[in-house]
Amino acid sequence: MKRSLVTAVIVAMVVGALGIISHATGWFAAIDMPLKNWLQKLNGPGHDLSKIWQYNLIVLLGLGTAWITLTSAGRHGTAILVLAIIVELLGLAWVCSLYHVFFAPLPAIITVALSYGAALAYLAFAGRKRGGIPLSLFNGKLSRNEIARLRSGEIEFDGSARAFETSVVVCDLANKYDLVDNDDLSVVTTASEKFTARAAELLRAAGAYLHAADGEGVVAVFGFPGALEDHAEKAVRAAFDLARAFAENASGGNGQNVTPGAHVGVSSGSMITAPTEEKQDIFVLGEPIELARRFCVANRFYGSKILIGPRTFELANNAIVARPIDFLSGVNAQERHEIYEPLAFTADAPSELVARRDSFWNGVVLYREQRWAEAYHEFQKARAPNNEEDAPLSLYLRRLEPLALHLMESSAS
C-alpha cells in the first residue's frame, strides 16, 4: 500500500508537471482556441478558468489515475474508467461554458492518459524485476486482488528461498470413498471436479495461495506469498466457509444430485518456499501440509467436519470456540498432536454453545484420567438440544457406556 502510494505520487508529480507546463506555454493552443471559440459561439463569451483550479485539477487527476491503475486488479476495468474520465473532462468543459467559464480539457486529458501509461509501464517493469520471477506463476493460484498487490509491490516477493509462518488448509469430499464404490464412475469424477473448482474458488477469494487442486483434495496456504499475522484465524474462517458451502443435502440420493459435504484439516507452522530452477512453479515444503492432510482424513473417523492442529488452536484460540477431540501421531511415531474441532467464532458463539463446549472439554479431561463415571456425566451435559447430531460426542459416549456400566455394576456388588 505504502509503495503504491509513493509510486502514484511520483507519477502524478512528473506527469502533472508536464500537464501544467503544456497549459502554461500554450502547447495545445492550436486545439484549445478553436474549441474555446466554438463554445463561446454556442454559449456566449466567458473568462478562462483560474490557473490555480486548472493546475490543482491536473495534479489530482494524475494522482488518482496512477493510484487506481497501480492498485486495481482488473486492467480492462481501469481502461474503461480512464476513458470515462476523459469523456467527463470534455463534458466538464461544456458545463463550464454554460456558466461562461472556459476550461481547457486537453492538458488534463493528456495528464490522465500519461498517468495511466506510466503506471502500466511501472507495473510491467516491476513484474519483470520481481526477483526475476514471472508473476504469471501465480495465475490461477492467487486471486486477482492478491496478484494486483504483488504487482504494486504491496506484497514483497523477491523469489529467493524463504521460510514463512503459514496455516495450511486441506479440504476434500466428505463422501469421496463412498462415491468410489458407485458403479457409475462419472458420478465420482463429476462430483470431484465440481468440488475442487468450488473449493479452489472459495480459498482464493479468502486470500490463500492455492498449492494443489486435484482428485486428492485442495491444498491452500495462508501467509504466502505475503506474510500474515492472523493467518491461523483466516484459515479457520475459510474452513467454516467451506463447511457451510458444502453442507450435505438432506435429500440424499445416489450422489448425482447431492451437494457433497466437505472435510477440512488446518495445520499451522513454518513452510519453506522457493521458485523451481526453471522458474515454472513454486516449490513448497513443510510439515503443515502433511499434518493438515491427516487432520482432514481424521474427520471421517470422528464424524467432524473441521479439525485443526495445536499450533492453529494456539494462534486462533482467542477468536474461536473449539473443543479437544483426540491425539494423532505426527510425521514421526514419537510425535503426538492434539486435534481440536472449531465450533464457532467467539463473537458469534451463544452462551449455551460455550457451556456445552466446557462440559465436553471437562469430559475429555476426565476420560484421559480414566474417571469413567464422571466423564460420562460431563459428556451427558454436553448434549445438544433437540437431539442434534454430534458425532464426536456420540463416539465418546459409545466408548464410555460399557466402562461406566461396568463401574456401576462393580459398585452395586
Coordinates of C-alpha atoms in Angstrom, one line a residue:
M1 CA 0.0 0.0 0.0
K2 CA 2.7 2.5 1.0
R3 CA 4.9 1.6 -2.0
S4 CA 1.9 2.1 -4.4
L5 CA 1.1 5.5 -2.8
V6 CA 4.7 6.6 -3.2
T7 CA 4.8 5.5 -6.8
A8 CA 1.5 7.2 -7.6
V9 CA 2.7 10.4 -6.1
I10 CA 5.9 10.3 -8.1
V11 CA 4.0 9.6 -11.3
A12 CA 1.5 12.4 -10.5
M13 CA 4.3 14.9 -9.9
V14 CA 6.1 14.1 -13.1
V15 CA 3.1 13.8 -15.4
G16 CA 1.3 16.7 -13.6
A17 CA 4.3 18.9 -14.2
L18 CA 4.1 18.1 -17.9
G19 CA 0.4 18.9 -18.0
I20 CA 0.9 22.2 -16.2
I21 CA 3.8 23.2 -18.5
S22 CA 1.8 22.3 -21.6
H23 CA -1.0 24.6 -20.4
A24 CA 1.2 27.5 -19.3
T25 CA 3.3 27.5 -22.5
G26 CA 0.3 27.0 -24.8
W27 CA 1.5 23.8 -26.4
F28 CA -2.1 22.9 -27.4
A29 CA -3.3 26.4 -28.2
A30 CA -3.9 25.3 -31.8
I31 CA -6.6 23.0 -30.4
D32 CA -7.7 24.9 -27.4
M33 CA -8.5 28.2 -29.3
P34 CA -10.9 26.6 -31.9
L35 CA -12.6 24.8 -29.0
K36 CA -12.9 28.0 -27.0
N37 CA -14.3 29.9 -30.0
W38 CA -16.8 27.2 -30.7
L39 CA -18.1 27.1 -27.1
Q40 CA -18.3 30.9 -26.9
K41 CA -20.3 30.9 -30.1
L42 CA -22.7 28.4 -28.6
N43 CA -23.0 29.7 -25.0
G44 CA -21.6 33.2 -25.1
P45 CA -18.3 34.8 -24.2
G46 CA -16.6 34.0 -20.9
H47 CA -13.3 34.1 -19.0
D48 CA -10.7 31.4 -18.6
L49 CA -10.8 29.1 -15.5
S50 CA -8.3 30.2 -12.8
K51 CA -4.9 28.7 -13.2
I52 CA -4.9 27.5 -9.6
W53 CA -8.1 25.4 -10.2
Q54 CA -6.8 24.2 -13.6
Y55 CA -3.4 23.1 -12.2
N56 CA -4.9 21.5 -9.0
L57 CA -7.3 19.5 -11.1
I58 CA -4.4 18.3 -13.3
V59 CA -2.3 17.1 -10.3
L60 CA -5.3 15.4 -8.7
L61 CA -6.3 13.6 -11.9
G62 CA -2.7 12.4 -12.3
L63 CA -2.6 11.1 -8.8
G64 CA -6.0 9.5 -8.9
T65 CA -5.3 7.8 -12.2
A66 CA -2.0 6.5 -11.2
W67 CA -3.3 5.2 -7.8
I68 CA -6.3 3.4 -9.4
T69 CA -4.1 1.8 -12.0
L70 CA -1.5 0.6 -9.5
T71 CA -4.0 -0.9 -7.1
S72 CA -6.7 -2.2 -9.4
A73 CA -6.8 -5.9 -10.1
G74 CA -8.7 -5.6 -13.4
R75 CA -6.8 -3.8 -16.2
H76 CA -9.8 -3.9 -18.5
G77 CA -12.0 -2.1 -15.9
T78 CA -9.3 0.5 -15.3
A79 CA -9.0 1.3 -19.0
I80 CA -12.8 1.8 -19.2
L81 CA -12.6 4.1 -16.2
V82 CA -9.8 6.2 -17.8
L83 CA -11.9 6.6 -20.9
A84 CA -14.9 7.6 -18.8
I85 CA -12.8 10.3 -17.1
I86 CA -11.7 11.6 -20.5
V87 CA -15.3 11.8 -21.6
E88 CA -16.3 13.6 -18.4
L89 CA -13.5 16.1 -18.8
L90 CA -14.9 17.0 -22.2
G91 CA -18.3 17.3 -20.6
L92 CA -16.9 19.5 -17.8
A93 CA -15.6 21.9 -20.5
W94 CA -19.2 22.1 -21.9
V95 CA -20.8 22.6 -18.4
C96 CA -18.2 25.4 -17.5
S97 CA -19.0 27.2 -20.8
L98 CA -22.7 27.3 -19.8
Y99 CA -21.5 29.5 -16.9
H100 CA -19.3 31.5 -19.2
V101 CA -16.1 29.9 -17.9
F102 CA -13.6 28.3 -20.3
F103 CA -11.9 25.1 -19.0
A104 CA -9.2 23.8 -21.3
P105 CA -9.6 20.0 -21.2
L106 CA -6.7 18.9 -23.2
P107 CA -3.9 19.3 -20.6
A108 CA -6.0 17.3 -18.1
I109 CA -6.7 14.6 -20.7
I110 CA -3.1 14.3 -21.5
T111 CA -2.3 14.0 -17.8
V112 CA -4.8 11.2 -17.3
A113 CA -3.5 9.3 -20.4
L114 CA 0.2 9.7 -19.4
S115 CA -0.5 8.7 -15.8
Y116 CA -2.3 5.6 -16.9
G117 CA 0.5 4.7 -19.3
A118 CA 3.3 5.4 -16.8
A119 CA 1.5 3.3 -14.1
L120 CA 1.1 0.4 -16.5
A121 CA 4.8 0.7 -17.5
Y122 CA 5.8 0.6 -13.9
L123 CA 3.7 -2.5 -13.2
A124 CA 5.2 -4.2 -16.3
F125 CA 8.8 -3.3 -15.2
A126 CA 8.2 -4.3 -11.6
G127 CA 6.7 -7.6 -12.7
R128 CA 9.8 -8.5 -14.7
K129 CA 12.1 -7.4 -12.0
R130 CA 10.4 -9.1 -9.1
G131 CA 13.5 -11.2 -8.3
G132 CA 13.4 -12.5 -11.9
I133 CA 10.2 -14.3 -11.1
P134 CA 7.4 -14.0 -13.7
L135 CA 4.1 -13.2 -11.8
S136 CA 2.3 -15.5 -14.3
L137 CA 3.4 -18.3 -11.9
F138 CA 0.7 -17.1 -9.6
N139 CA -2.1 -17.1 -12.2
G140 CA -4.8 -19.5 -11.0
K141 CA -3.2 -19.8 -7.6
L142 CA -3.9 -16.3 -6.2
S143 CA -7.0 -14.1 -6.6
R144 CA -6.8 -11.2 -8.9
N145 CA -6.7 -8.8 -5.9
E146 CA -3.6 -10.6 -4.5
I147 CA -1.9 -10.6 -7.8
A148 CA -2.5 -6.9 -8.1
R149 CA -0.9 -6.4 -4.6
L150 CA 2.1 -8.4 -5.9
R151 CA 2.4 -6.2 -9.0
S152 CA 2.1 -3.0 -7.0
G153 CA 4.8 -4.1 -4.5
E154 CA 2.4 -4.1 -1.6
I155 CA 3.3 -7.8 -1.2
E156 CA 7.1 -8.1 -1.3
F157 CA 8.2 -11.3 -3.0
D158 CA 11.8 -11.4 -4.2
G159 CA 11.8 -15.1 -5.4
S160 CA 14.5 -16.3 -3.0
A161 CA 14.2 -19.4 -0.8
R162 CA 12.5 -18.3 2.3
A163 CA 10.6 -19.6 5.4
F164 CA 7.0 -18.3 6.0
E165 CA 4.8 -18.8 9.0
T166 CA 1.7 -20.2 7.5
S167 CA -1.6 -22.0 8.0
V168 CA -2.4 -24.8 5.6
V169 CA -6.0 -25.7 4.7
V170 CA -6.7 -29.1 3.2
C171 CA -10.2 -30.0 2.1
D172 CA -11.7 -33.0 0.4
L173 CA -15.1 -34.6 -0.4
A174 CA -16.6 -36.0 2.8
N175 CA -18.2 -38.9 0.9
K176 CA -15.4 -39.5 -1.6
Y177 CA -14.8 -43.1 -0.6
D178 CA -18.5 -43.8 -0.7
L179 CA -18.7 -42.4 -4.2
V180 CA -15.8 -44.6 -5.3
D181 CA -17.9 -47.6 -4.7
N182 CA -20.6 -46.2 -7.1
D183 CA -21.0 -48.3 -10.3
D184 CA -21.2 -45.1 -12.4
L185 CA -17.7 -43.7 -12.4
S186 CA -18.8 -40.5 -14.0
V187 CA -20.6 -39.6 -10.7
V188 CA -17.2 -39.7 -8.9
T189 CA -15.4 -37.5 -11.5
T190 CA -18.2 -35.0 -11.8
A191 CA -18.6 -34.6 -8.0
S192 CA -14.8 -34.3 -7.6
E193 CA -14.4 -31.7 -10.4
K194 CA -17.3 -29.6 -9.0
F195 CA -16.0 -29.8 -5.5
T196 CA -12.4 -29.0 -6.5
A197 CA -13.4 -26.0 -8.6
R198 CA -15.7 -24.5 -6.0
A199 CA -13.3 -25.1 -3.1
A200 CA -10.4 -23.6 -5.0
E201 CA -12.5 -20.5 -5.8
L202 CA -13.5 -20.0 -2.2
L203 CA -10.0 -20.4 -0.9
R204 CA -8.5 -18.0 -3.5
A205 CA -11.2 -15.4 -2.6
A206 CA -10.3 -15.8 1.0
G207 CA -6.7 -14.7 0.2
A208 CA -5.0 -18.1 0.2
Y209 CA -2.3 -19.4 -2.2
L210 CA -3.6 -22.4 -4.0
H211 CA -0.9 -25.1 -3.8
A212 CA -2.8 -28.0 -5.2
A213 CA -6.3 -28.8 -6.5
D214 CA -6.9 -32.3 -7.9
G215 CA -8.6 -35.6 -7.1
E216 CA -6.7 -35.8 -3.8
G217 CA -8.3 -32.7 -2.5
V218 CA -7.5 -29.0 -2.4
V219 CA -4.5 -27.6 -0.5
A220 CA -4.2 -23.9 0.2
V221 CA -1.7 -21.8 2.2
F222 CA -2.5 -18.7 4.2
G223 CA 0.6 -16.5 4.9
F224 CA 2.3 -16.9 1.5
P225 CA 3.5 -15.0 -0.6
G226 CA 2.5 -12.1 1.7
A227 CA 3.2 -12.7 5.4
L228 CA 0.1 -12.5 7.6
E229 CA -0.1 -12.1 11.4
D230 CA -3.6 -13.6 11.5
H231 CA -3.1 -16.5 9.1
A232 CA -4.5 -19.0 11.5
E233 CA -7.7 -17.1 12.1
K234 CA -8.1 -16.5 8.3
A235 CA -7.6 -20.3 7.7
V236 CA -10.2 -21.3 10.3
R237 CA -12.6 -18.8 8.9
A238 CA -12.1 -20.2 5.4
A239 CA -12.7 -23.7 6.8
F240 CA -16.0 -22.6 8.2
D241 CA -16.9 -21.1 4.9
L242 CA -16.0 -24.3 3.1
A243 CA -18.1 -26.4 5.5
R244 CA -21.1 -24.1 5.0
A245 CA -20.7 -24.1 1.3
F246 CA -20.6 -27.8 1.0
A247 CA -23.2 -28.7 3.7
E248 CA -24.7 -32.0 2.9
N249 CA -28.1 -32.0 1.2
A250 CA -30.5 -33.8 3.5
S251 CA -32.4 -35.2 0.5
G252 CA -29.8 -37.9 0.0
G253 CA -29.8 -39.7 -3.3
N254 CA -27.3 -41.7 -5.3
G255 CA -24.7 -38.8 -5.4
Q256 CA -25.8 -37.3 -8.7
N257 CA -28.0 -34.6 -7.3
V258 CA -26.4 -34.3 -3.9
T259 CA -24.1 -31.5 -2.8
P260 CA -21.3 -33.3 -1.1
G261 CA -20.1 -32.3 2.3
A262 CA -16.5 -31.2 3.0
H263 CA -13.9 -32.4 5.4
V264 CA -11.3 -29.8 6.3
G265 CA -8.0 -30.0 8.1
V266 CA -6.0 -27.0 9.2
S267 CA -2.4 -27.0 10.4
S268 CA 0.0 -24.1 11.2
G269 CA 3.8 -23.9 11.1
S270 CA 6.8 -22.9 9.1
M271 CA 6.9 -23.5 5.4
I272 CA 9.9 -23.2 3.0
T273 CA 9.1 -21.7 -0.4
A274 CA 11.2 -21.0 -3.5
P275 CA 10.7 -21.0 -7.3
T276 CA 12.0 -24.0 -9.1
E277 CA 15.2 -23.7 -11.1
E278 CA 13.3 -23.4 -14.3
K279 CA 11.0 -20.8 -12.7
Q280 CA 8.0 -22.7 -13.9
D281 CA 6.4 -23.3 -10.5
I282 CA 6.7 -22.5 -6.8
F283 CA 8.3 -25.2 -4.6
V284 CA 6.6 -25.5 -1.2
L285 CA 7.9 -27.7 1.6
G286 CA 6.8 -28.1 5.2
E287 CA 5.2 -30.4 7.8
P288 CA 1.9 -28.4 8.0
I289 CA 0.8 -29.8 4.6
E290 CA 1.2 -33.4 5.7
L291 CA -0.5 -32.7 9.1
A292 CA -3.4 -30.9 7.5
R293 CA -4.0 -33.8 5.2
R294 CA -4.1 -36.2 8.2
F295 CA -6.4 -33.9 10.1
C296 CA -8.7 -33.8 7.0
V297 CA -8.8 -37.6 6.8
A298 CA -9.4 -37.9 10.5
N299 CA -12.7 -36.2 10.2
R300 CA -14.0 -39.4 8.6
F301 CA -13.3 -41.3 11.8
Y302 CA -14.5 -38.8 14.4
G303 CA -17.5 -37.6 12.3
S304 CA -16.5 -34.0 12.5
K305 CA -16.3 -31.5 9.6
I306 CA -13.2 -29.4 10.6
L307 CA -10.2 -30.4 12.6
I308 CA -7.3 -28.1 13.5
G309 CA -3.8 -28.8 15.0
P310 CA -2.4 -27.5 18.3
R311 CA -0.4 -24.6 16.7
T312 CA -3.5 -23.4 14.9
F313 CA -5.5 -23.6 18.1
E314 CA -2.8 -21.7 20.0
L315 CA -2.8 -18.9 17.4
A316 CA -6.6 -18.6 16.9
N317 CA -7.7 -19.5 20.4
N318 CA -8.9 -16.0 21.3
A319 CA -11.0 -15.8 18.2
I320 CA -12.7 -19.2 18.1
V321 CA -14.7 -21.6 20.3
A322 CA -13.1 -25.0 19.9
R323 CA -13.0 -28.3 21.8
P324 CA -10.3 -31.0 22.1
I325 CA -11.0 -34.3 20.2
D326 CA -8.1 -36.6 20.5
F327 CA -4.4 -37.1 19.8
L328 CA -3.0 -38.1 16.5
S329 CA 0.5 -39.3 15.8
G330 CA 2.7 -36.9 13.9
V331 CA 5.1 -37.4 11.0
N332 CA 7.3 -39.2 13.4
A333 CA 5.9 -42.1 15.5
Q334 CA 7.1 -40.3 18.7
E335 CA 5.1 -37.2 18.0
R336 CA 1.6 -36.7 19.1
H337 CA -0.6 -33.8 18.1
E338 CA -3.8 -32.9 19.9
I339 CA -6.5 -32.1 17.4
Y340 CA -9.4 -29.7 18.1
E341 CA -12.8 -29.1 16.5
P342 CA -13.7 -25.4 16.0
L343 CA -17.3 -24.9 16.7
A344 CA -17.8 -21.1 16.0
F345 CA -16.1 -17.8 16.2
T346 CA -16.2 -16.3 19.7
A347 CA -18.1 -13.2 18.5
D348 CA -20.9 -15.4 17.1
A349 CA -21.0 -18.2 19.8
P350 CA -24.1 -18.2 22.0
S351 CA -23.5 -18.8 25.7
E352 CA -25.3 -22.2 25.5
L353 CA -22.7 -23.4 22.9
V354 CA -19.8 -22.3 25.1
A355 CA -21.3 -24.1 28.1
R356 CA -21.7 -27.3 26.1
R357 CA -18.1 -26.9 24.9
D358 CA -16.9 -26.6 28.5
S359 CA -18.7 -29.7 29.5
F360 CA -17.3 -31.6 26.6
W361 CA -13.8 -30.4 27.5
N362 CA -14.2 -31.5 31.1
G363 CA -15.4 -34.9 29.9
V364 CA -12.3 -35.3 27.7
V365 CA -10.0 -34.4 30.6
L366 CA -11.8 -36.9 32.9
Y367 CA -11.8 -39.6 30.2
R368 CA -8.0 -39.3 29.9
E369 CA -7.7 -39.6 33.7
Q370 CA -9.8 -42.8 33.5
R371 CA -12.5 -41.3 35.7
W372 CA -15.2 -43.0 33.6
A373 CA -18.4 -42.2 35.6
E374 CA -17.5 -38.5 36.0
A375 CA -16.5 -38.3 32.3
Y376 CA -19.8 -39.9 31.3
H377 CA -21.8 -37.4 33.4
E378 CA -19.9 -34.4 31.8
F379 CA -20.5 -35.7 28.3
Q380 CA -24.2 -36.1 29.0
K381 CA -24.3 -32.4 29.9
A382 CA -22.6 -31.6 26.6
R383 CA -25.5 -33.0 24.6
A384 CA -27.1 -30.6 22.1
P385 CA -30.8 -29.7 22.5
N386 CA -33.4 -31.5 20.4
N387 CA -31.1 -34.5 20.0
E388 CA -29.0 -32.7 17.4
E389 CA -26.3 -34.9 15.8
D390 CA -22.9 -34.6 17.4
A391 CA -20.7 -37.4 16.1
P392 CA -17.6 -36.7 18.3
L393 CA -19.7 -36.7 21.4
S394 CA -21.5 -39.9 20.4
L395 CA -18.1 -41.5 19.8
Y396 CA -17.0 -40.8 23.4
L397 CA -20.4 -41.9 24.8
R398 CA -20.1 -45.2 23.0
R399 CA -16.6 -45.7 24.4
L400 CA -17.8 -44.8 27.9
E401 CA -21.1 -46.6 28.2
P402 CA -19.7 -50.2 28.8
L403 CA -17.0 -48.7 31.1
A404 CA -19.5 -46.7 33.1
L405 CA -21.9 -49.7 33.3
H406 CA -19.2 -52.0 34.5
L407 CA -18.2 -49.4 37.1
M408 CA -21.8 -49.1 38.4
E409 CA -22.2 -52.9 38.5
S410 CA -19.0 -53.2 40.5
S411 CA -20.2 -50.6 42.9
A412 CA -23.6 -52.3 43.4
S413 CA -21.9 -55.7 44.1

